[in-house]
């Protein structure tokens, strides 16, 4: 049976908008579509059908699971999202015998993490159900775009969580809320704020203002998304009839000239503009009045387009009777000071002309809210009587909120560091004082964690291969310009660009091949990004080189090109054949099978170009090329900088050649355009970048992940049902791994810092060791910290087990386990705290004050001097210490009194770093097990119970006597954990040369040649019911005369402003 036929039948017969379970699924398919399926045939569909094949079934079951019982046919008293509802749904569909198969198809979203203040919840399910016209239409859009029911449900929940925390637009009394939504780079934030806008209009908001980046192309891209998926054709035409447009009216919109998505009927395959249909404009389904268009950002004109009319003069504007009969204004405005100044001028004019305007419920959505919106002026020397001096864009945004008293502000960003450094004491600024919502990483999203895992292999215990390392599979190193002569660099760069261009053609051919082999695949766009800097000179140089390489290569001659054959066989084929990257996409057997598709790809790439320029576009103010992803297919190479950076979606991006340096982690992460959704070609994506730049990405990714983990760990209610963490407390949770890569371009975190913090439930790495130029401090660390720990250890190492799961989000779960040997010992808690406090750290930043002392103070609080008065009943009595003995490593040192050769791990510093990177996840797994009071010779209990066989564990052979640490509850639950890391700190180049010359001698710790780093875990049991795992205080004022750096780098702002003005 053809899976596509089954898919189409289910999609037609089982509507997710109004779920009906009046007949069984196979019964309905047989009766209505003549599709008769045996048990084996239907089970084959469930097990072997692609994600696309089974989506209609998953969507319908999800909708039926989440609907209120009285909204289903037949009605049910079972509670949504419960096992009872699941059993009822499967029974009604006649699928009880397929429960296990269906369960494996369902993807359950993680709960959304929200940090907020106490709020009054007005947006109840009943209120949402009163009017859901725009939201229902937007659900249709998402479903048509291929979103499954689980993903739509997640967006629904996230938008609802935000709207609940804004003010009721019909309320008599109100405040102007400030909130922030944090997603991932290229992860679909636009869909989230479009869902919020749809729900807000349904609830009664009558002016939606979207601040859409700093570039024209990003504003235009956002305007199109809003028009296409929210406003609809009716709002774009605004009373005009498309077929009757005259020559002047055709010029009103870019959509009216050769736009295939505007022309396409909703029932046809491919992108299309939404049409709301007959209910549009009726009571509760307000017409939309666009005050910006596809061709025009906000501009002042003789007549003010910002006008409202109150239907019932006897009632206030915010009365439901008025809101239901009023149009909704929608503006998509670029964050440019001049544009916003004009906008504010007309807002003031509107309020002056009609006093009703100040009562209008307004929602301001700030896309990329950490860019341009932030106030970067130093207020340090401001007297209390002086007004804040603000940067121009920030001033205009705060003016919008003052001109619209009922305005609610929600910022959206993937890099929130600048937002949480805003002065929270400024009542009119944009600090998200009311709530912060952290979006989950979507299951099919391919972000930083998908590409970057080099740090997991730094200890040398495991060699990275394509099979075990995503970085090895997808990242190709480029020559660092600073490490070569100009001539050698220029020659090498040319060769690198040729390789990347070859890969662009090969992966395009593979997309054509897959389209031919599988009708489910259709690749509208295929792009390559070349981003080396923000200057137009380097763009011009790269463009000229690429065009010359394109002309000389002869891709269309139909002959084998040896370099491309080798690239296919040695680079592409091994990755495509690896199941963890390719879930079943078609793969050619050899290069010869691909050659005909190279010609097809070449022809697609040359559409709309000349032989001289080829498919190379220079996307900046000099080149003036601009890809139009909506008007038709784009198979092109895009060379550019700022325009192809933050917020802008490069559709179909497969190959990235990247050299741009950034001064902060958030700017660097925002340039990662290769992150996103890569359905059908995730195994073809390649990043070409210098190794040290990749390391910077990993550090930025690590800092972002730590920030999210910290928030998730504390975003729970305390015993009094109050938030343990509020938005005013976020800044100190920001992490910085590299001294030269700040979280955002600011040296001023606002005046709060952590005084106490647990090192649980995840181990905390303390790796910021003294510089090499401080051998005395390094030697003191070994003498005062490492030696006392080593003296506690037994002579014989113990074998510990580690385990991990991958692919949880995608549903393609793989489980791994293994063993590793450790020397083990225990130390009294008080002694450990004394040596930890004596340890020396790097001078860069305030590492000891911000990272070490809060952990020490927390652990002291678990002793008798803390929350207990009797030391005998302390919550922290000892630490279990482990020292890894890596397999295959022969580097050791001998120390009198230590009964074993002391192993050194393969760590080394990278230039400019103050830490050593990448504590092995195997080691932190064991640390977490110890701190949780678990055995270490078997995986943790929950994993054992559910997946013992998959981990290769024989539960029956376990013997507690094999454990190195006492597992009696009174001891195990009061034990912390320490990973001691020792490494030869002379540098890998020195060590390798000495071994090569035969002059190698072990490092001398007394000369500071052995580095000492730690990872610690505090007792997990102490977290249960604890109120003291996180405590705050006020940071002292900066020293007099110390200048606070701007949050947004001034040079980048100037470059972007120059581009804006040029546009």
PDB file of C-alpha atoms in Angstrom, residues 474-711:
ATOM      1  CA  UNK A 474      29.933  18.980   9.359  1.00  0.00           C
ATOM      2  CA  UNK A 475      32.807  21.422  10.048  1.00  0.00           C
ATOM      3  CA  UNK A 476      35.866  21.932   7.838  1.00  0.00           C
ATOM      4  CA  UNK A 477      38.778  23.999   9.128  1.00  0.00           C
ATOM      5  CA  UNK A 478      40.076  27.032   7.245  1.00  0.00           C
ATOM      6  CA  UNK A 479      43.531  28.563   7.454  1.00  0.00           C
ATOM      7  CA  UNK A 480      43.817  31.281  10.082  1.00  0.00           C
ATOM      8  CA  UNK A 481      44.867  34.493   8.328  1.00  0.00           C
ATOM      9  CA  UNK A 482      47.147  35.473  11.228  1.00  0.00           C
ATOM     10  CA  UNK A 483      49.205  32.283  10.960  1.00  0.00           C
ATOM     11  CA  UNK A 484      50.408  32.632   7.350  1.00  0.00           C
ATOM     12  CA  UNK A 485      52.104  35.073   4.999  1.00  0.00           C
ATOM     13  CA  UNK A 486      49.846  37.207   2.831  1.00  0.00           C
ATOM     14  CA  UNK A 487      50.743  35.322  -0.364  1.00  0.00           C
ATOM     15  CA  UNK A 488      50.245  31.893   1.166  1.00  0.00           C
ATOM     16  CA  UNK A 489      46.972  32.976   2.767  1.00  0.00           C
ATOM     17  CA  UNK A 490      45.620  34.411  -0.511  1.00  0.00           C
ATOM     18  CA  UNK A 491      46.494  31.224  -2.395  1.00  0.00           C
ATOM     19  CA  UNK A 492      45.019  28.974   0.285  1.00  0.00           C
ATOM     20  CA  UNK A 493      41.859  31.079   0.584  1.00  0.00           C
ATOM     21  CA  UNK A 494      41.306  30.735  -3.142  1.00  0.00           C
ATOM     22  CA  UNK A 495      41.604  26.939  -2.902  1.00  0.00           C
ATOM     23  CA  UNK A 496      39.230  26.907   0.088  1.00  0.00           C
ATOM     24  CA  UNK A 497      36.624  28.940  -1.794  1.00  0.00           C
ATOM     25  CA  UNK A 498      36.913  26.515  -4.725  1.00  0.00           C
ATOM     26  CA  UNK A 499      36.284  23.556  -2.418  1.00  0.00           C
ATOM     27  CA  UNK A 500      33.278  25.278  -0.830  1.00  0.00           C
ATOM     28  CA  UNK A 501      31.900  26.153  -4.277  1.00  0.00           C
ATOM     29  CA  UNK A 502      32.345  22.539  -5.408  1.00  0.00           C
ATOM     30  CA  UNK A 503      30.475  21.425  -2.310  1.00  0.00           C
ATOM     31  CA  UNK A 504      27.670  23.885  -3.102  1.00  0.00           C
ATOM     32  CA  UNK A 505      27.239  22.328  -6.558  1.00  0.00           C
ATOM     33  CA  UNK A 506      27.483  18.758  -5.261  1.00  0.00           C
ATOM     34  CA  UNK A 507      24.915  19.276  -2.509  1.00  0.00           C
ATOM     35  CA  UNK A 508      22.613  20.994  -5.010  1.00  0.00           C
ATOM     36  CA  UNK A 509      22.913  17.944  -7.237  1.00  0.00           C
ATOM     37  CA  UNK A 510      22.111  15.708  -4.264  1.00  0.00           C
ATOM     38  CA  UNK A 511      18.942  17.711  -3.598  1.00  0.00           C
ATOM     39  CA  UNK A 512      17.908  17.179  -7.240  1.00  0.00           C
ATOM     40  CA  UNK A 513      18.696  13.488  -6.866  1.00  0.00           C
ATOM     41  CA  UNK A 514      16.511  13.224  -3.748  1.00  0.00           C
ATOM     42  CA  UNK A 515      13.633  15.030  -5.411  1.00  0.00           C
ATOM     43  CA  UNK A 516      13.716  12.429  -8.159  1.00  0.00           C
ATOM     44  CA  UNK A 517      13.910   9.451  -5.821  1.00  0.00           C
ATOM     45  CA  UNK A 518      11.331  10.575  -3.230  1.00  0.00           C
ATOM     46  CA  UNK A 519       8.192  12.596  -4.118  1.00  0.00           C
ATOM     47  CA  UNK A 520       8.044  13.893  -0.527  1.00  0.00           C
ATOM     48  CA  UNK A 521      11.122  16.037  -1.190  1.00  0.00           C
ATOM     49  CA  UNK A 522      10.948  19.433  -2.862  1.00  0.00           C
ATOM     50  CA  UNK A 523      13.846  21.853  -2.388  1.00  0.00           C
ATOM     51  CA  UNK A 524      12.764  25.329  -3.385  1.00  0.00           C
ATOM     52  CA  UNK A 525      15.972  27.043  -2.327  1.00  0.00           C
ATOM     53  CA  UNK A 526      19.628  26.060  -2.235  1.00  0.00           C
ATOM     54  CA  UNK A 527      22.141  28.623  -1.005  1.00  0.00           C
ATOM     55  CA  UNK A 528      25.738  29.148   0.025  1.00  0.00           C
ATOM     56  CA  UNK A 529      26.772  31.978   2.349  1.00  0.00           C
ATOM     57  CA  UNK A 530      30.187  33.667   2.227  1.00  0.00           C
ATOM     58  CA  UNK A 531      30.613  35.916   5.277  1.00  0.00           C
ATOM     59  CA  UNK A 532      34.132  37.194   5.971  1.00  0.00           C
ATOM     60  CA  UNK A 533      33.391  40.629   7.446  1.00  0.00           C
ATOM     61  CA  UNK A 534      31.107  43.639   7.272  1.00  0.00           C
ATOM     62  CA  UNK A 535      33.208  45.726   4.862  1.00  0.00           C
ATOM     63  CA  UNK A 536      32.150  45.913   1.208  1.00  0.00           C
ATOM     64  CA  UNK A 537      35.777  45.655  -0.002  1.00  0.00           C
ATOM     65  CA  UNK A 538      36.153  42.087   1.203  1.00  0.00           C
ATOM     66  CA  UNK A 539      32.728  41.241  -0.247  1.00  0.00           C
ATOM     67  CA  UNK A 540      33.831  42.562  -3.629  1.00  0.00           C
ATOM     68  CA  UNK A 541      37.077  40.580  -3.504  1.00  0.00           C
ATOM     69  CA  UNK A 542      35.314  37.318  -2.642  1.00  0.00           C
ATOM     70  CA  UNK A 543      32.676  37.914  -5.311  1.00  0.00           C
ATOM     71  CA  UNK A 544      35.297  38.406  -8.026  1.00  0.00           C
ATOM     72  CA  UNK A 545      37.213  35.293  -7.002  1.00  0.00           C
ATOM     73  CA  UNK A 546      34.070  33.138  -6.850  1.00  0.00           C
ATOM     74  CA  UNK A 547      32.841  34.331 -10.244  1.00  0.00           C
ATOM     75  CA  UNK A 548      36.199  33.538 -11.788  1.00  0.00           C
ATOM     76  CA  UNK A 549      36.293  30.090 -10.169  1.00  0.00           C
ATOM     77  CA  UNK A 550      32.740  29.430 -11.374  1.00  0.00           C
ATOM     78  CA  UNK A 551      33.531  30.300 -14.991  1.00  0.00           C
ATOM     79  CA  UNK A 552      36.710  28.199 -15.088  1.00  0.00           C
ATOM     80  CA  UNK A 553      35.324  25.066 -13.399  1.00  0.00           C
ATOM     81  CA  UNK A 554      32.981  24.030 -16.201  1.00  0.00           C
ATOM     82  CA  UNK A 555      30.345  22.484 -13.976  1.00  0.00           C
ATOM     83  CA  UNK A 556      27.962  22.100 -16.928  1.00  0.00           C
ATOM     84  CA  UNK A 557      30.254  20.181 -19.270  1.00  0.00           C
ATOM     85  CA  UNK A 558      29.029  16.776 -18.106  1.00  0.00           C
ATOM     86  CA  UNK A 559      32.553  15.471 -17.493  1.00  0.00           C
ATOM     87  CA  UNK A 560      33.861  14.086 -14.192  1.00  0.00           C
ATOM     88  CA  UNK A 561      35.843  16.615 -12.191  1.00  0.00           C
ATOM     89  CA  UNK A 562      38.428  14.677 -10.106  1.00  0.00           C
ATOM     90  CA  UNK A 563      38.334  17.083  -7.157  1.00  0.00           C
ATOM     91  CA  UNK A 564      34.542  16.852  -6.971  1.00  0.00           C
ATOM     92  CA  UNK A 565      34.639  13.074  -7.223  1.00  0.00           C
ATOM     93  CA  UNK A 566      37.085  12.955  -4.312  1.00  0.00           C
ATOM     94  CA  UNK A 567      34.958  15.413  -2.328  1.00  0.00           C
ATOM     95  CA  UNK A 568      31.880  13.256  -2.887  1.00  0.00           C
ATOM     96  CA  UNK A 569      33.595  10.016  -1.930  1.00  0.00           C
ATOM     97  CA  UNK A 570      35.678  11.228   1.013  1.00  0.00           C
ATOM     98  CA  UNK A 571      33.485  13.948   2.515  1.00  0.00           C
ATOM     99  CA  UNK A 572      29.829  13.641   1.523  1.00  0.00           C
ATOM    100  CA  UNK A 573      29.327   9.895   1.180  1.00  0.00           C
ATOM    101  CA  UNK A 574      30.639   8.861   4.645  1.00  0.00           C
ATOM    102  CA  UNK A 575      28.322  11.361   6.356  1.00  0.00           C
ATOM    103  CA  UNK A 576      25.295  10.459   4.206  1.00  0.00           C
ATOM    104  CA  UNK A 577      25.822   6.782   5.084  1.00  0.00           C
ATOM    105  CA  UNK A 578      25.793   7.449   8.831  1.00  0.00           C
ATOM    106  CA  UNK A 579      22.355   6.794  10.320  1.00  0.00           C
ATOM    107  CA  UNK A 580      22.568   9.438  13.031  1.00  0.00           C
ATOM    108  CA  UNK A 581      22.719  12.149  10.331  1.00  0.00           C
ATOM    109  CA  UNK A 582      20.647  10.550   7.591  1.00  0.00           C
ATOM    110  CA  UNK A 583      17.319   9.135   8.780  1.00  0.00           C
ATOM    111  CA  UNK A 584      16.610   7.538   5.398  1.00  0.00           C
ATOM    112  CA  UNK A 585      17.224  10.142   2.686  1.00  0.00           C
ATOM    113  CA  UNK A 586      18.155   8.661  -0.727  1.00  0.00           C
ATOM    114  CA  UNK A 587      21.922   8.370  -1.349  1.00  0.00           C
ATOM    115  CA  UNK A 588      23.635   7.719  -4.719  1.00  0.00           C
ATOM    116  CA  UNK A 589      25.813   4.641  -4.825  1.00  0.00           C
ATOM    117  CA  UNK A 590      28.671   6.475  -6.527  1.00  0.00           C
ATOM    118  CA  UNK A 591      29.734   9.752  -8.114  1.00  0.00           C
ATOM    119  CA  UNK A 592      28.846   8.582 -11.625  1.00  0.00           C
ATOM    120  CA  UNK A 593      25.194   8.224 -10.571  1.00  0.00           C
ATOM    121  CA  UNK A 594      25.209  11.864  -9.442  1.00  0.00           C
ATOM    122  CA  UNK A 595      26.726  13.460 -12.584  1.00  0.00           C
ATOM    123  CA  UNK A 596      23.418  13.966 -14.493  1.00  0.00           C
ATOM    124  CA  UNK A 597      22.001  15.804 -11.477  1.00  0.00           C
ATOM    125  CA  UNK A 598      24.994  18.164 -11.430  1.00  0.00           C
ATOM    126  CA  UNK A 599      23.767  19.495 -14.781  1.00  0.00           C
ATOM    127  CA  UNK A 600      20.256  19.908 -13.361  1.00  0.00           C
ATOM    128  CA  UNK A 601      21.600  21.816 -10.362  1.00  0.00           C
ATOM    129  CA  UNK A 602      23.794  23.981 -12.610  1.00  0.00           C
ATOM    130  CA  UNK A 603      20.801  24.937 -14.748  1.00  0.00           C
ATOM    131  CA  UNK A 604      18.791  25.883 -11.648  1.00  0.00           C
ATOM    132  CA  UNK A 605      21.674  27.983 -10.330  1.00  0.00           C
ATOM    133  CA  UNK A 606      22.040  29.906 -13.595  1.00  0.00           C
ATOM    134  CA  UNK A 607      18.390  31.020 -13.751  1.00  0.00           C
ATOM    135  CA  UNK A 608      18.266  34.806 -13.947  1.00  0.00           C
ATOM    136  CA  UNK A 609      22.048  35.242 -14.175  1.00  0.00           C
ATOM    137  CA  UNK A 610      24.649  35.946 -16.859  1.00  0.00           C
ATOM    138  CA  UNK A 611      27.623  33.774 -17.849  1.00  0.00           C
ATOM    139  CA  UNK A 612      29.918  36.499 -16.537  1.00  0.00           C
ATOM    140  CA  UNK A 613      28.436  36.770 -13.024  1.00  0.00           C
ATOM    141  CA  UNK A 614      27.213  33.218 -12.559  1.00  0.00           C
ATOM    142  CA  UNK A 615      25.034  32.540  -9.492  1.00  0.00           C
ATOM    143  CA  UNK A 616      27.193  34.763  -7.248  1.00  0.00           C
ATOM    144  CA  UNK A 617      25.288  37.629  -5.573  1.00  0.00           C
ATOM    145  CA  UNK A 618      26.992  40.434  -3.658  1.00  0.00           C
ATOM    146  CA  UNK A 619      24.428  41.315  -1.006  1.00  0.00           C
ATOM    147  CA  UNK A 620      25.523  44.713   0.263  1.00  0.00           C
ATOM    148  CA  UNK A 621      25.204  48.385  -0.629  1.00  0.00           C
ATOM    149  CA  UNK A 622      27.871  48.120  -3.350  1.00  0.00           C
ATOM    150  CA  UNK A 623      26.707  44.927  -5.023  1.00  0.00           C
ATOM    151  CA  UNK A 624      23.047  45.808  -4.527  1.00  0.00           C
ATOM    152  CA  UNK A 625      22.006  42.194  -5.163  1.00  0.00           C
ATOM    153  CA  UNK A 626      19.108  40.975  -3.055  1.00  0.00           C
ATOM    154  CA  UNK A 627      17.701  37.445  -3.190  1.00  0.00           C
ATOM    155  CA  UNK A 628      13.912  37.290  -3.263  1.00  0.00           C
ATOM    156  CA  UNK A 629      13.115  34.004  -1.581  1.00  0.00           C
ATOM    157  CA  UNK A 630       9.367  34.548  -1.833  1.00  0.00           C
ATOM    158  CA  UNK A 631       9.066  35.392  -5.516  1.00  0.00           C
ATOM    159  CA  UNK A 632      10.632  32.160  -6.783  1.00  0.00           C
ATOM    160  CA  UNK A 633      13.427  29.640  -6.392  1.00  0.00           C
ATOM    161  CA  UNK A 634      16.823  30.884  -5.186  1.00  0.00           C
ATOM    162  CA  UNK A 635      19.804  28.646  -5.970  1.00  0.00           C
ATOM    163  CA  UNK A 636      22.600  31.135  -5.411  1.00  0.00           C
ATOM    164  CA  UNK A 637      25.846  31.974  -3.580  1.00  0.00           C
ATOM    165  CA  UNK A 638      25.341  34.993  -1.302  1.00  0.00           C
ATOM    166  CA  UNK A 639      28.367  37.112  -0.406  1.00  0.00           C
ATOM    167  CA  UNK A 640      27.804  39.691   2.318  1.00  0.00           C
ATOM    168  CA  UNK A 641      28.000  40.716   5.936  1.00  0.00           C
ATOM    169  CA  UNK A 642      25.582  42.629   8.144  1.00  0.00           C
ATOM    170  CA  UNK A 643      22.629  42.218   5.767  1.00  0.00           C
ATOM    171  CA  UNK A 644      22.983  38.424   5.931  1.00  0.00           C
ATOM    172  CA  UNK A 645      23.410  38.339   9.658  1.00  0.00           C
ATOM    173  CA  UNK A 646      21.145  38.883  12.624  1.00  0.00           C
ATOM    174  CA  UNK A 647      17.487  37.995  12.188  1.00  0.00           C
ATOM    175  CA  UNK A 648      17.567  37.535   8.427  1.00  0.00           C
ATOM    176  CA  UNK A 649      16.673  34.052   7.211  1.00  0.00           C
ATOM    177  CA  UNK A 650      18.852  32.692   4.414  1.00  0.00           C
ATOM    178  CA  UNK A 651      16.516  30.063   2.993  1.00  0.00           C
ATOM    179  CA  UNK A 652      17.938  26.710   1.918  1.00  0.00           C
ATOM    180  CA  UNK A 653      21.362  27.479   3.402  1.00  0.00           C
ATOM    181  CA  UNK A 654      23.577  24.442   2.972  1.00  0.00           C
ATOM    182  CA  UNK A 655      27.196  25.659   2.641  1.00  0.00           C
ATOM    183  CA  UNK A 656      28.698  28.408   4.833  1.00  0.00           C
ATOM    184  CA  UNK A 657      32.154  29.911   4.355  1.00  0.00           C
ATOM    185  CA  UNK A 658      32.678  31.974   7.478  1.00  0.00           C
ATOM    186  CA  UNK A 659      35.559  34.109   8.737  1.00  0.00           C
ATOM    187  CA  UNK A 660      33.914  37.046  10.480  1.00  0.00           C
ATOM    188  CA  UNK A 661      35.222  37.871  13.950  1.00  0.00           C
ATOM    189  CA  UNK A 662      32.918  39.273  16.614  1.00  0.00           C
ATOM    190  CA  UNK A 663      33.704  40.948  19.909  1.00  0.00           C
ATOM    191  CA  UNK A 664      30.929  39.335  21.936  1.00  0.00           C
ATOM    192  CA  UNK A 665      29.226  35.983  22.310  1.00  0.00           C
ATOM    193  CA  UNK A 666      25.761  37.215  21.351  1.00  0.00           C
ATOM    194  CA  UNK A 667      26.972  38.908  18.151  1.00  0.00           C
ATOM    195  CA  UNK A 668      28.919  35.767  17.234  1.00  0.00           C
ATOM    196  CA  UNK A 669      25.956  33.442  17.840  1.00  0.00           C
ATOM    197  CA  UNK A 670      23.669  35.667  15.764  1.00  0.00           C
ATOM    198  CA  UNK A 671      25.962  35.250  12.751  1.00  0.00           C
ATOM    199  CA  UNK A 672      25.329  31.500  12.829  1.00  0.00           C
ATOM    200  CA  UNK A 673      22.988  31.452   9.859  1.00  0.00           C
ATOM    201  CA  UNK A 674      23.718  27.737   9.361  1.00  0.00           C
ATOM    202  CA  UNK A 675      21.509  27.010  12.378  1.00  0.00           C
ATOM    203  CA  UNK A 676      17.879  26.227  11.645  1.00  0.00           C
ATOM    204  CA  UNK A 677      15.611  23.581  10.113  1.00  0.00           C
ATOM    205  CA  UNK A 678      17.212  21.426   7.415  1.00  0.00           C
ATOM    206  CA  UNK A 679      14.540  18.875   6.583  1.00  0.00           C
ATOM    207  CA  UNK A 680      15.739  16.503   3.891  1.00  0.00           C
ATOM    208  CA  UNK A 681      19.319  17.762   3.810  1.00  0.00           C
ATOM    209  CA  UNK A 682      20.665  17.973   7.362  1.00  0.00           C
ATOM    210  CA  UNK A 683      23.442  15.551   6.366  1.00  0.00           C
ATOM    211  CA  UNK A 684      24.587  17.862   3.551  1.00  0.00           C
ATOM    212  CA  UNK A 685      25.214  21.009   5.602  1.00  0.00           C
ATOM    213  CA  UNK A 686      28.853  22.132   5.847  1.00  0.00           C
ATOM    214  CA  UNK A 687      30.573  24.954   7.731  1.00  0.00           C
ATOM    215  CA  UNK A 688      34.008  26.161   6.590  1.00  0.00           C
ATOM    216  CA  UNK A 689      35.671  28.261   9.320  1.00  0.00           C
ATOM    217  CA  UNK A 690      39.041  28.720  11.082  1.00  0.00           C
ATOM    218  CA  UNK A 691      39.523  26.376  14.047  1.00  0.00           C
ATOM    219  CA  UNK A 692      39.873  29.150  16.617  1.00  0.00           C
ATOM    220  CA  UNK A 693      36.630  30.724  15.397  1.00  0.00           C
ATOM    221  CA  UNK A 694      34.898  27.352  15.816  1.00  0.00           C
ATOM    222  CA  UNK A 695      36.306  27.252  19.355  1.00  0.00           C
ATOM    223  CA  UNK A 696      34.769  30.666  19.989  1.00  0.00           C
ATOM    224  CA  UNK A 697      31.406  29.381  18.785  1.00  0.00           C
ATOM    225  CA  UNK A 698      31.690  26.438  21.166  1.00  0.00           C
ATOM    226  CA  UNK A 699      32.520  28.768  24.060  1.00  0.00           C
ATOM    227  CA  UNK A 700      29.571  31.029  23.198  1.00  0.00           C
ATOM    228  CA  UNK A 701      27.327  27.976  22.912  1.00  0.00           C
ATOM    229  CA  UNK A 702      28.570  26.745  26.284  1.00  0.00           C
ATOM    230  CA  UNK A 703      27.884  30.102  27.934  1.00  0.00           C
ATOM    231  CA  UNK A 704      24.366  30.212  26.482  1.00  0.00           C
ATOM    232  CA  UNK A 705      23.656  26.651  27.595  1.00  0.00           C
ATOM    233  CA  UNK A 706      24.893  27.369  31.132  1.00  0.00           C
ATOM    234  CA  UNK A 707      22.623  30.432  31.267  1.00  0.00           C
ATOM    235  CA  UNK A 708      19.624  28.314  30.246  1.00  0.00           C
ATOM    236  CA  UNK A 709      20.530  25.529  32.695  1.00  0.00           C
ATOM    237  CA  UNK A 710      20.891  28.024  35.527  1.00  0.00           C
ATOM    238  CA  UNK A 711      17.492  29.544  34.798  1.00  0.00           C
TER     239      UNK A 711
END
